[in-house]
């Protein structure tokens, strides 16, 4: 009887501690979530097609520029939700699905990088955004560089996170190998987001868009981008080599490179807190505040700490 009583008591204590810890973790998650912004779905017609977007709904000061988030190849605005919610308390945030991707309607043919930039400019006019700061991931970086060159009046400043493709690793096989290499350093839920988004867009559109990216030569085009630009790279991003992003940042007339340790390609989804910590000073116009900077050949290098 005594042994049974001891076992029951010990089991009750362990179960109680597990329950307390579970409730504490749940309260911590709720507290973190309460500090994040809210998003709503918006749809507008652009060139006869519906474009889908997520837009923040919390009030922010009127004098702050809106921030537009542009997703990567094959993805959609779902991929940008974690970052959008972290930025929404500070800025009016927009995250569109580019034409052909996500829930936006699909043109009859796949749009080139230049045509995607033009569509983004037309969408901005449709939603009433005259000028903005932009954050792009992967393909989004290419679209934003094109936007800055074709429609400079729309662009206040740029953030290029994980810009692709590296001229030395443009092949589809190299890209696939890179995706497998970064998988352990991303949130596992990203796999489901990617799978469903790729299925919506279709493999044919993915491959044709990748070809347009390869032919776009972003490394040469950034030399003509005059807006302040922050290039962001994670040390676990095996899709984009450090040498490429360092060269890209150095080629920008007003470029900086921010390095975030121990994160991979999908920083906007898997590590939005670390990304936001780097973004806020830059988006507010003071990329040096509360950050250690080091001079490097071809531009400044910001070493971010998680």
Short mmCIF file of C-alpha atoms in Angstrom, two decimals:
data_model
loop_
_atom_site.label_atom_id
_atom_site.label_comp_id
_atom_site.label_asym_id
_atom_site.label_seq_id
_atom_site.Cartn_x
_atom_site.Cartn_y
_atom_site.Cartn_z
CA UNK A 1 0.00 0.00 0.00
CA UNK A 2 2.79 2.40 0.89
CA UNK A 3 4.56 1.77 -2.42
CA UNK A 4 1.30 2.27 -4.32
CA UNK A 5 0.68 5.54 -2.46
CA UNK A 6 4.22 6.73 -3.28
CA UNK A 7 3.80 5.86 -6.95
CA UNK A 8 0.39 7.58 -7.17
CA UNK A 9 1.72 10.67 -5.41
CA UNK A 10 4.82 10.82 -7.63
CA UNK A 11 2.67 10.35 -10.73
CA UNK A 12 0.37 13.16 -9.58
CA UNK A 13 3.32 15.48 -9.00
CA UNK A 14 4.80 14.71 -12.42
CA UNK A 15 1.43 15.14 -14.16
CA UNK A 16 0.91 18.42 -12.30
CA UNK A 17 4.30 19.76 -13.35
CA UNK A 18 3.67 18.76 -16.96
CA UNK A 19 0.30 20.55 -16.87
CA UNK A 20 1.81 23.67 -15.31
CA UNK A 21 4.62 23.75 -17.87
CA UNK A 22 2.14 23.24 -20.72
CA UNK A 23 -0.06 26.07 -19.49
CA UNK A 24 2.97 28.32 -19.03
CA UNK A 25 4.13 27.65 -22.58
CA UNK A 26 0.63 28.30 -23.89
CA UNK A 27 0.42 31.61 -21.99
CA UNK A 28 3.84 32.59 -23.34
CA UNK A 29 2.72 31.83 -26.91
CA UNK A 30 -0.48 33.82 -26.39
CA UNK A 31 1.49 36.74 -24.97
CA UNK A 32 3.84 36.71 -27.96
CA UNK A 33 0.91 36.45 -30.34
CA UNK A 34 -0.82 39.39 -28.66
CA UNK A 35 2.20 41.56 -29.51
CA UNK A 36 1.92 40.72 -33.21
CA UNK A 37 -0.16 42.51 -35.81
CA UNK A 38 -3.37 41.30 -37.43
CA UNK A 39 -3.80 40.63 -41.14
CA UNK A 40 -6.82 40.65 -43.43
CA UNK A 41 -7.35 39.39 -46.97
CA UNK A 42 -7.80 41.90 -49.79
CA UNK A 43 -8.48 41.27 -53.48
CA UNK A 44 -8.30 43.76 -56.37
CA UNK A 45 -8.50 43.54 -60.14
CA UNK A 46 -5.22 44.15 -61.97
CA UNK A 47 -5.16 44.05 -65.77
CA UNK A 48 -8.36 42.02 -65.77
CA UNK A 49 -7.10 39.46 -63.25
CA UNK A 50 -7.73 39.23 -59.51
CA UNK A 51 -4.69 39.68 -57.26
CA UNK A 52 -4.88 38.35 -53.73
CA UNK A 53 -3.01 39.98 -50.82
CA UNK A 54 -2.76 40.03 -47.05
CA UNK A 55 -2.84 43.49 -45.47
CA UNK A 56 -2.25 44.55 -41.87
CA UNK A 57 -5.23 46.18 -40.13
CA UNK A 58 -3.68 47.73 -37.01
CA UNK A 59 -3.35 51.51 -36.73
CA UNK A 60 0.16 52.96 -37.24
CA UNK A 61 1.37 56.59 -37.48
CA UNK A 62 0.37 58.25 -40.75
CA UNK A 63 3.89 59.46 -41.50
CA UNK A 64 5.33 55.94 -41.85
CA UNK A 65 5.82 54.48 -45.29
CA UNK A 66 3.98 51.22 -45.99
CA UNK A 67 6.06 48.07 -46.32
CA UNK A 68 5.37 45.59 -49.13
CA UNK A 69 6.58 41.98 -48.80
CA UNK A 70 7.26 39.99 -51.98
CA UNK A 71 7.45 36.20 -51.78
CA UNK A 72 9.90 33.78 -53.38
CA UNK A 73 9.67 31.41 -56.34
CA UNK A 74 6.56 29.22 -56.32
CA UNK A 75 5.41 30.60 -52.97
CA UNK A 76 2.68 33.04 -51.94
CA UNK A 77 1.87 35.61 -49.27
CA UNK A 78 1.34 32.73 -46.80
CA UNK A 79 5.12 32.42 -46.77
CA UNK A 80 5.37 36.04 -45.59
CA UNK A 81 2.77 35.89 -42.80
CA UNK A 82 5.18 35.48 -39.83
CA UNK A 83 7.26 38.48 -40.91
CA UNK A 84 4.16 40.51 -41.77
CA UNK A 85 2.74 39.99 -38.28
CA UNK A 86 6.01 41.08 -36.67
CA UNK A 87 6.20 44.24 -38.78
CA UNK A 88 2.49 45.13 -38.58
CA UNK A 89 2.68 46.88 -35.17
CA UNK A 90 5.16 49.34 -36.74
CA UNK A 91 4.07 49.74 -40.38
CA UNK A 92 1.15 49.28 -42.71
CA UNK A 93 2.14 45.96 -44.29
CA UNK A 94 1.06 44.46 -47.61
CA UNK A 95 1.92 40.95 -48.85
CA UNK A 96 0.55 40.23 -52.35
CA UNK A 97 0.45 36.96 -54.24
CA UNK A 98 2.21 37.69 -57.52
CA UNK A 99 0.16 36.86 -60.66
CA UNK A 100 0.17 33.11 -61.24
CA UNK A 101 1.03 32.25 -57.64
CA UNK A 102 -0.95 31.62 -54.48
CA UNK A 103 -4.59 32.65 -54.77
CA UNK A 104 -4.01 35.30 -57.44
CA UNK A 105 -5.42 34.44 -60.85
CA UNK A 106 -3.11 32.80 -63.35
CA UNK A 107 -2.31 34.54 -66.64
CA UNK A 108 -2.50 32.31 -69.71
CA UNK A 109 1.28 32.38 -69.96
CA UNK A 110 3.99 32.63 -67.31
CA UNK A 111 5.12 36.21 -66.66
CA UNK A 112 8.79 37.18 -66.82
CA UNK A 113 10.54 38.93 -63.94
CA UNK A 114 10.02 42.26 -65.69
CA UNK A 115 6.31 41.58 -66.22
CA UNK A 116 5.93 40.59 -62.56
CA UNK A 117 7.49 43.93 -61.59
CA UNK A 118 5.08 45.78 -63.87
CA UNK A 119 2.15 43.84 -62.37
CA UNK A 120 3.33 44.78 -58.87
CA UNK A 121 3.45 48.45 -59.87
CA UNK A 122 -0.08 48.26 -61.30
CA UNK A 123 -1.30 46.51 -58.14
CA UNK A 124 0.19 49.31 -56.00
CA UNK A 125 -1.80 51.85 -57.99
CA UNK A 126 -4.96 49.75 -57.57
CA UNK A 127 -4.62 49.60 -53.77
CA UNK A 128 -3.61 53.25 -53.45
CA UNK A 129 0.04 52.93 -52.41
CA UNK A 130 2.12 55.67 -54.05
CA UNK A 131 5.52 54.82 -52.52
CA UNK A 132 6.77 52.14 -50.17
CA UNK A 133 9.65 50.24 -48.65
CA UNK A 134 9.99 46.68 -49.92
CA UNK A 135 11.22 43.37 -48.53
CA UNK A 136 11.77 40.51 -50.99
CA UNK A 137 12.84 36.90 -50.62
CA UNK A 138 14.54 34.92 -53.42
CA UNK A 139 12.52 35.59 -56.60
CA UNK A 140 11.03 38.59 -54.79
CA UNK A 141 14.49 40.20 -54.78
CA UNK A 142 14.68 39.98 -58.56
CA UNK A 143 11.21 41.49 -58.95
CA UNK A 144 12.09 44.35 -56.60
CA UNK A 145 15.35 45.20 -58.36
CA UNK A 146 13.40 45.34 -61.62
CA UNK A 147 10.72 47.48 -59.96
CA UNK A 148 13.34 49.93 -58.64
CA UNK A 149 14.76 50.34 -62.16
CA UNK A 150 11.46 50.52 -64.08
CA UNK A 151 9.39 52.42 -61.51
CA UNK A 152 11.85 54.23 -59.21
CA UNK A 153 9.20 56.68 -58.02
CA UNK A 154 7.45 53.81 -56.21
CA UNK A 155 10.49 52.63 -54.24
CA UNK A 156 11.84 54.35 -51.11
CA UNK A 157 14.18 51.57 -49.96
CA UNK A 158 14.77 47.87 -50.54
CA UNK A 159 15.57 44.77 -48.53
CA UNK A 160 16.87 41.80 -50.54
CA UNK A 161 16.85 38.63 -48.41
CA UNK A 162 18.39 35.52 -49.93
CA UNK A 163 18.69 37.01 -53.44
CA UNK A 164 18.92 34.45 -56.23
CA UNK A 165 20.18 33.04 -58.45
CA UNK A 166 23.90 32.89 -57.86
CA UNK A 167 25.57 32.84 -61.33
CA UNK A 168 27.60 29.79 -60.27
CA UNK A 169 24.56 27.81 -59.09
CA UNK A 170 21.76 28.54 -61.53
CA UNK A 171 20.92 24.98 -62.47
CA UNK A 172 17.71 23.35 -61.24
CA UNK A 173 19.63 20.42 -59.73
CA UNK A 174 21.87 22.76 -57.71
CA UNK A 175 18.81 24.60 -56.44
CA UNK A 176 17.10 21.35 -55.38
CA UNK A 177 20.23 20.18 -53.54
CA UNK A 178 20.33 23.51 -51.75
CA UNK A 179 16.71 23.16 -50.66
CA UNK A 180 17.42 19.77 -49.08
CA UNK A 181 20.51 21.16 -47.35
CA UNK A 182 18.61 24.00 -45.65
CA UNK A 183 15.59 21.89 -44.62
CA UNK A 184 16.88 21.05 -41.10
CA UNK A 185 17.23 24.77 -40.32
CA UNK A 186 13.71 25.80 -41.35
CA UNK A 187 10.39 25.40 -39.53
CA UNK A 188 8.86 22.06 -40.49
CA UNK A 189 5.51 23.70 -41.27
CA UNK A 190 7.24 25.52 -44.14
CA UNK A 191 7.30 22.21 -46.05
CA UNK A 192 3.49 22.12 -46.13
CA UNK A 193 3.25 25.78 -47.16
CA UNK A 194 5.75 25.18 -49.96
CA UNK A 195 4.08 21.95 -51.14
CA UNK A 196 0.60 23.48 -51.39
CA UNK A 197 1.86 26.71 -52.98
CA UNK A 198 3.91 24.81 -55.57
CA UNK A 199 0.84 22.68 -56.35
CA UNK A 200 -1.29 25.79 -56.93
CA UNK A 201 1.27 27.40 -59.22
CA UNK A 202 2.19 24.24 -61.10
CA UNK A 203 5.60 22.83 -61.97
CA UNK A 204 5.51 24.31 -65.47
CA UNK A 205 5.09 27.86 -64.15
CA UNK A 206 7.82 27.20 -61.57
CA UNK A 207 10.34 26.10 -64.22
CA UNK A 208 9.51 28.91 -66.66
CA UNK A 209 9.79 31.52 -63.88
CA UNK A 210 13.12 30.02 -62.80
CA UNK A 211 14.36 30.37 -66.38
CA UNK A 212 13.38 34.04 -66.37
CA UNK A 213 15.26 34.49 -63.10
CA UNK A 214 18.38 32.87 -64.57
CA UNK A 215 18.25 35.20 -67.57
CA UNK A 216 17.66 38.29 -65.45
CA UNK A 217 21.29 38.94 -64.37
CA UNK A 218 20.53 40.64 -61.09
CA UNK A 219 24.22 41.13 -60.28
CA UNK A 220 24.58 43.59 -63.16
CA UNK A 221 21.25 45.33 -62.59
CA UNK A 222 21.83 46.21 -58.93
CA UNK A 223 24.65 48.53 -59.98
CA UNK A 224 21.96 50.92 -61.24
CA UNK A 225 19.74 50.79 -58.13
CA UNK A 226 20.06 54.15 -56.36
CA UNK A 227 17.72 53.53 -53.42
CA UNK A 228 19.17 52.51 -50.02
CA UNK A 229 19.30 48.72 -50.07
CA UNK A 230 19.92 46.15 -47.33
CA UNK A 231 21.00 42.66 -48.42
CA UNK A 232 20.23 40.04 -45.75
CA UNK A 233 21.82 36.59 -45.61
CA UNK A 234 21.66 33.71 -43.13
CA UNK A 235 24.78 31.68 -42.42
CA UNK A 236 22.79 28.42 -42.99
CA UNK A 237 21.54 29.52 -46.42
CA UNK A 238 23.15 26.89 -48.65
CA UNK A 239 21.14 28.04 -51.67
CA UNK A 240 22.85 31.45 -51.81
CA UNK A 241 26.63 31.59 -51.15
CA UNK A 242 28.08 34.33 -48.97
CA UNK A 243 30.45 35.39 -51.73
CA UNK A 244 27.49 36.16 -53.99
CA UNK A 245 25.52 38.27 -51.48
CA UNK A 246 28.69 40.10 -50.40
CA UNK A 247 29.47 40.94 -54.01
CA UNK A 248 25.87 42.01 -54.61
CA UNK A 249 25.85 44.32 -51.59
CA UNK A 250 29.18 45.78 -52.65
CA UNK A 251 27.85 46.47 -56.16
CA UNK A 252 24.91 48.51 -54.88
CA UNK A 253 25.59 52.26 -54.84
CA UNK A 254 23.93 52.49 -51.41
CA UNK A 255 24.08 48.90 -50.22
CA UNK A 256 24.73 47.13 -46.93
CA UNK A 257 25.00 43.46 -46.03
CA UNK A 258 23.39 42.07 -42.87
CA UNK A 259 24.45 38.58 -41.75
CA UNK A 260 22.19 36.67 -39.36
CA UNK A 261 23.83 33.62 -37.72
CA UNK A 262 22.32 30.13 -37.75
CA UNK A 263 19.36 30.85 -40.05
CA UNK A 264 18.68 29.58 -43.57
CA UNK A 265 16.89 30.79 -46.71
CA UNK A 266 13.36 31.26 -45.35
CA UNK A 267 14.22 33.75 -42.60
CA UNK A 268 10.94 35.60 -43.16
CA UNK A 269 9.02 32.44 -42.21
CA UNK A 270 11.26 30.49 -39.84
CA UNK A 271 13.02 33.30 -37.92
CA UNK A 272 10.88 36.43 -38.19
CA UNK A 273 12.07 37.80 -34.82
CA UNK A 274 15.72 37.84 -35.88
CA UNK A 275 14.80 39.27 -39.27
CA UNK A 276 12.63 42.02 -37.74
CA UNK A 277 15.45 43.04 -35.40
CA UNK A 278 17.61 43.71 -38.47
CA UNK A 279 14.83 45.32 -40.50
CA UNK A 280 13.40 47.88 -38.09
CA UNK A 281 16.41 50.23 -37.90
CA UNK A 282 16.83 50.13 -41.66
CA UNK A 283 13.14 50.65 -42.41
CA UNK A 284 13.04 53.53 -39.96
CA UNK A 285 15.95 55.07 -41.87
CA UNK A 286 18.78 54.50 -39.37
CA UNK A 287 20.50 51.20 -40.13
CA UNK A 288 23.34 51.98 -37.73
CA UNK A 289 21.31 52.43 -34.56
CA UNK A 290 21.74 49.75 -31.90
CA UNK A 291 23.93 47.66 -34.17
CA UNK A 292 27.62 46.93 -34.56
CA UNK A 293 28.97 47.74 -38.00
CA UNK A 294 32.23 46.82 -39.60
CA UNK A 295 33.72 48.24 -42.79
CA UNK A 296 34.22 45.71 -45.56
CA UNK A 297 35.37 45.93 -49.17
CA UNK A 298 32.60 47.31 -51.35
CA UNK A 299 30.21 48.37 -48.59
CA UNK A 300 29.20 48.14 -44.96
CA UNK A 301 28.58 44.85 -43.23
CA UNK A 302 26.05 44.63 -40.41
CA UNK A 303 26.57 41.68 -38.10
CA UNK A 304 23.21 40.84 -36.58
CA UNK A 305 22.91 38.97 -33.32
CA UNK A 306 19.97 36.73 -32.41
#
